[in-house]
Tab-separated table of C-alpha atoms in Angstrom:
chain	number	residue	atom	x	y	z
A	1	UNK	CA	116.942	-74.316	-17.151
A	2	UNK	CA	115.937	-70.869	-15.942
A	3	UNK	CA	116.776	-70.359	-12.280
A	4	UNK	CA	113.162	-69.355	-11.602
A	5	UNK	CA	112.138	-72.908	-12.595
A	6	UNK	CA	114.801	-74.552	-10.447
A	7	UNK	CA	113.668	-76.354	-7.326
A	8	UNK	CA	116.478	-74.809	-5.255
A	9	UNK	CA	116.620	-71.386	-6.877
A	10	UNK	CA	117.743	-69.546	-3.741
A	11	UNK	CA	121.089	-71.317	-3.816
A	12	UNK	CA	121.314	-71.594	-7.625
A	13	UNK	CA	121.478	-67.883	-8.356
A	14	UNK	CA	123.336	-66.068	-11.134
A	15	UNK	CA	125.221	-63.902	-8.663
A	16	UNK	CA	126.795	-66.878	-6.884
A	17	UNK	CA	127.611	-68.996	-9.952
A	18	UNK	CA	131.327	-68.287	-9.548
A	19	UNK	CA	131.390	-69.455	-5.921
A	20	UNK	CA	129.498	-72.642	-6.826
A	21	UNK	CA	131.315	-73.535	-10.038
A	22	UNK	CA	134.842	-72.057	-9.971
A	23	UNK	CA	136.266	-74.641	-7.514
A	24	UNK	CA	134.857	-77.456	-9.649
A	25	UNK	CA	136.179	-75.837	-12.844
A	26	UNK	CA	139.613	-75.495	-11.263
A	27	UNK	CA	139.552	-79.091	-10.040
A	28	UNK	CA	138.879	-80.463	-13.530
A	29	UNK	CA	141.352	-78.125	-15.215
A	30	UNK	CA	139.035	-75.575	-16.838
A	31	UNK	CA	140.057	-72.658	-14.599
A	32	UNK	CA	143.610	-71.309	-14.684
A	33	UNK	CA	145.627	-70.853	-11.505
A	34	UNK	CA	145.530	-67.068	-12.014
A	35	UNK	CA	141.736	-67.017	-12.353
A	36	UNK	CA	141.380	-69.338	-9.352
A	37	UNK	CA	143.587	-67.062	-7.220
A	38	UNK	CA	141.401	-64.056	-8.152
A	39	UNK	CA	138.371	-66.100	-7.096
A	40	UNK	CA	139.983	-67.004	-3.751
A	41	UNK	CA	140.821	-63.342	-3.130
A	42	UNK	CA	137.202	-62.347	-3.787
A	43	UNK	CA	135.973	-65.025	-1.358
A	44	UNK	CA	138.449	-63.778	1.261
A	45	UNK	CA	137.185	-60.204	0.813
A	46	UNK	CA	133.562	-61.326	1.140
A	47	UNK	CA	134.298	-63.234	4.371
A	48	UNK	CA	136.325	-60.342	5.799
A	49	UNK	CA	133.641	-57.774	4.958
A	50	UNK	CA	130.928	-59.970	6.450
A	51	UNK	CA	132.912	-60.198	9.682
A	52	UNK	CA	133.496	-56.429	9.670
A	53	UNK	CA	129.792	-55.549	9.432
A	54	UNK	CA	128.959	-58.103	12.147
A	55	UNK	CA	131.328	-56.263	14.493
A	56	UNK	CA	130.825	-52.657	13.312
A	57	UNK	CA	128.493	-50.511	15.405
A	58	UNK	CA	126.610	-47.633	13.803
A	59	UNK	CA	125.861	-44.971	16.416
A	60	UNK	CA	122.445	-43.363	16.603
A	61	UNK	CA	122.248	-39.969	14.921
A	62	UNK	CA	119.478	-37.729	13.568
A	63	UNK	CA	121.002	-38.018	10.057
A	64	UNK	CA	120.872	-41.819	10.224
A	65	UNK	CA	117.211	-41.802	11.247
A	66	UNK	CA	116.376	-39.362	8.438
A	67	UNK	CA	118.118	-41.716	5.955
A	68	UNK	CA	116.262	-44.741	7.335
A	69	UNK	CA	112.891	-43.003	7.182
A	70	UNK	CA	113.650	-41.866	3.618
A	71	UNK	CA	114.085	-45.562	2.735
A	72	UNK	CA	110.703	-46.357	4.230
A	73	UNK	CA	111.983	-48.182	7.287
A	74	UNK	CA	111.677	-47.476	11.009
A	75	UNK	CA	114.150	-45.130	12.714
A	76	UNK	CA	116.415	-46.403	15.479
A	77	UNK	CA	115.991	-45.750	19.199
A	78	UNK	CA	119.670	-46.578	19.807
A	79	UNK	CA	122.761	-47.516	17.828
A	80	UNK	CA	123.142	-51.030	16.447
A	81	UNK	CA	125.430	-53.305	14.499
A	82	UNK	CA	125.685	-52.553	10.800
A	83	UNK	CA	124.557	-56.075	9.904
A	84	UNK	CA	121.212	-55.452	11.644
A	85	UNK	CA	120.564	-52.464	9.387
A	86	UNK	CA	121.550	-54.363	6.233
A	87	UNK	CA	119.078	-57.125	7.166
A	88	UNK	CA	116.290	-54.623	6.595
A	89	UNK	CA	114.867	-55.065	3.059
A	90	UNK	CA	114.876	-51.328	2.313
A	91	UNK	CA	118.438	-50.608	3.494
A	92	UNK	CA	121.429	-51.029	1.186
A	93	UNK	CA	125.168	-50.510	1.459
A	94	UNK	CA	124.717	-47.269	-0.500
A	95	UNK	CA	122.280	-45.913	2.109
A	96	UNK	CA	124.768	-46.614	4.902
A	97	UNK	CA	127.865	-45.314	3.076
A	98	UNK	CA	127.955	-41.922	4.832
A	99	UNK	CA	127.644	-43.583	8.268
A	100	UNK	CA	130.329	-46.200	7.587
A	101	UNK	CA	133.560	-44.284	8.189
A	102	UNK	CA	135.950	-47.245	7.888
A	103	UNK	CA	134.431	-48.852	4.791
A	104	UNK	CA	137.179	-50.602	2.808
A	105	UNK	CA	137.706	-49.921	-0.892
A	106	UNK	CA	136.262	-53.141	-2.280
A	107	UNK	CA	134.664	-53.997	-5.621
A	108	UNK	CA	130.889	-53.493	-5.761
A	109	UNK	CA	130.391	-57.223	-6.365
A	110	UNK	CA	131.872	-57.956	-2.917
A	111	UNK	CA	129.399	-55.594	-1.223
A	112	UNK	CA	126.596	-57.102	-3.327
A	113	UNK	CA	127.450	-60.668	-2.255
A	114	UNK	CA	127.640	-59.690	1.413
A	115	UNK	CA	124.333	-57.815	1.205
A	116	UNK	CA	122.555	-60.732	-0.497
A	117	UNK	CA	123.926	-63.257	1.986
A	118	UNK	CA	122.765	-61.103	4.914
A	119	UNK	CA	119.282	-60.307	3.571
A	120	UNK	CA	118.453	-63.864	2.503
A	121	UNK	CA	120.418	-65.769	5.149
A	122	UNK	CA	117.405	-67.400	6.810
A	123	UNK	CA	115.871	-68.513	3.519
A	124	UNK	CA	119.197	-69.785	2.157
A	125	UNK	CA	119.901	-71.736	5.361
A	126	UNK	CA	116.446	-73.328	5.217
A	127	UNK	CA	116.944	-74.284	1.576
A	128	UNK	CA	120.380	-75.775	2.297
A	129	UNK	CA	118.740	-77.924	5.000
A	130	UNK	CA	116.120	-79.048	2.472
A	131	UNK	CA	118.887	-80.002	0.039
A	132	UNK	CA	120.692	-81.996	2.753
A	133	UNK	CA	117.468	-83.809	3.636
A	134	UNK	CA	116.779	-84.535	-0.040
A	135	UNK	CA	120.284	-85.974	-0.459
A	136	UNK	CA	119.659	-88.190	2.552
A	137	UNK	CA	116.387	-89.389	1.042
A	138	UNK	CA	117.920	-89.675	-2.423
A	139	UNK	CA	118.985	-93.285	-1.861
A	140	UNK	CA	115.884	-94.438	0.027
A	141	UNK	CA	114.688	-97.490	-1.879
A	142	UNK	CA	111.160	-97.953	-3.168
A	143	UNK	CA	109.872	-101.564	-3.157
A	144	UNK	CA	109.734	-102.881	-6.735
A	145	UNK	CA	106.242	-104.335	-6.222
A	146	UNK	CA	104.646	-101.164	-4.828
A	147	UNK	CA	101.143	-100.408	-6.140
A	148	UNK	CA	101.119	-96.643	-6.629
A	149	UNK	CA	97.410	-96.560	-7.503
A	150	UNK	CA	96.557	-97.750	-3.974
A	151	UNK	CA	98.540	-94.984	-2.283
A	152	UNK	CA	96.736	-92.005	-0.788
A	153	UNK	CA	98.322	-88.540	-0.948
A	154	UNK	CA	99.814	-88.685	-4.441
A	155	UNK	CA	98.446	-86.679	-7.329
A	156	UNK	CA	96.977	-88.601	-10.274
A	157	UNK	CA	99.771	-87.458	-12.617
A	158	UNK	CA	102.408	-88.622	-10.128
A	159	UNK	CA	100.713	-92.011	-9.764
A	160	UNK	CA	100.670	-92.458	-13.553
A	161	UNK	CA	104.321	-91.463	-13.981
A	162	UNK	CA	105.582	-93.505	-11.025
A	163	UNK	CA	103.625	-96.580	-12.176
A	164	UNK	CA	105.043	-96.286	-15.684
A	165	UNK	CA	108.692	-95.527	-14.826
A	166	UNK	CA	108.975	-97.554	-11.571
A	167	UNK	CA	111.878	-95.639	-9.961
A	168	UNK	CA	114.214	-97.599	-7.688
A	169	UNK	CA	114.561	-94.837	-5.066
A	170	UNK	CA	113.180	-91.456	-4.005
A	171	UNK	CA	115.986	-89.625	-5.811
A	172	UNK	CA	114.939	-91.108	-9.139
A	173	UNK	CA	111.277	-90.457	-8.331
A	174	UNK	CA	112.034	-86.780	-7.688
A	175	UNK	CA	113.646	-86.403	-11.112
A	176	UNK	CA	110.609	-87.654	-13.023
A	177	UNK	CA	108.796	-84.914	-14.921
A	178	UNK	CA	105.352	-84.609	-13.392
A	179	UNK	CA	106.423	-85.747	-9.916
A	180	UNK	CA	106.856	-82.706	-7.693
A	181	UNK	CA	108.571	-82.320	-4.288
A	182	UNK	CA	105.213	-82.664	-2.486
A	183	UNK	CA	104.681	-86.043	-4.173
A	184	UNK	CA	108.161	-87.198	-3.132
A	185	UNK	CA	107.493	-86.044	0.450
A	186	UNK	CA	104.163	-87.909	0.484
A	187	UNK	CA	105.833	-91.020	-0.953
A	188	UNK	CA	108.507	-90.819	1.756
A	189	UNK	CA	105.839	-90.692	4.475
A	190	UNK	CA	104.063	-93.684	2.895
A	191	UNK	CA	107.328	-95.666	2.763
A	192	UNK	CA	108.039	-94.829	6.429
A	193	UNK	CA	104.565	-96.006	7.468
A	194	UNK	CA	104.995	-99.226	5.440
A	195	UNK	CA	108.315	-99.836	7.183
A	196	UNK	CA	106.702	-99.375	10.612
A	197	UNK	CA	103.795	-101.752	9.879
């Protein structure tokens, strides 16, 4: 499946495949100890660099404001933490290199991971909450005698597929082709209202 078609594409990115899959690969014996240690070192560097930019202050200077304006972003009125500048969509590590006097010599992929995590932090956090909620709902049972055609709020295609397949729970319903997350959310609301009646 292409990541652009994935329901949770913000957390299922190409650039973070190693952090998602290497621990699992190591656990089942597909990843050597040497490769796993390199992975752990990279994760340590990412965490350390993230902490560094959270603490590092970039003082106000005319050169910094010129660089920011050249990127198409607003100049500063006073100095700020480096992480605040990296949160700006137009600002990259490369732009800030000349103002970052204690930048460690790290691989570009470490800087890239830190930059992505900072820029998309809010979206990624929201998506992780959605995933947690979906896992909670995953096991919510659907009554076996439910009449999908009488339910309001479901699309016609979803009604047809649900009636034909008769999933046992919301998790199964969400994996049916033709049943989208909005249908599952609507079905959850219907089940809650049935429970309260």
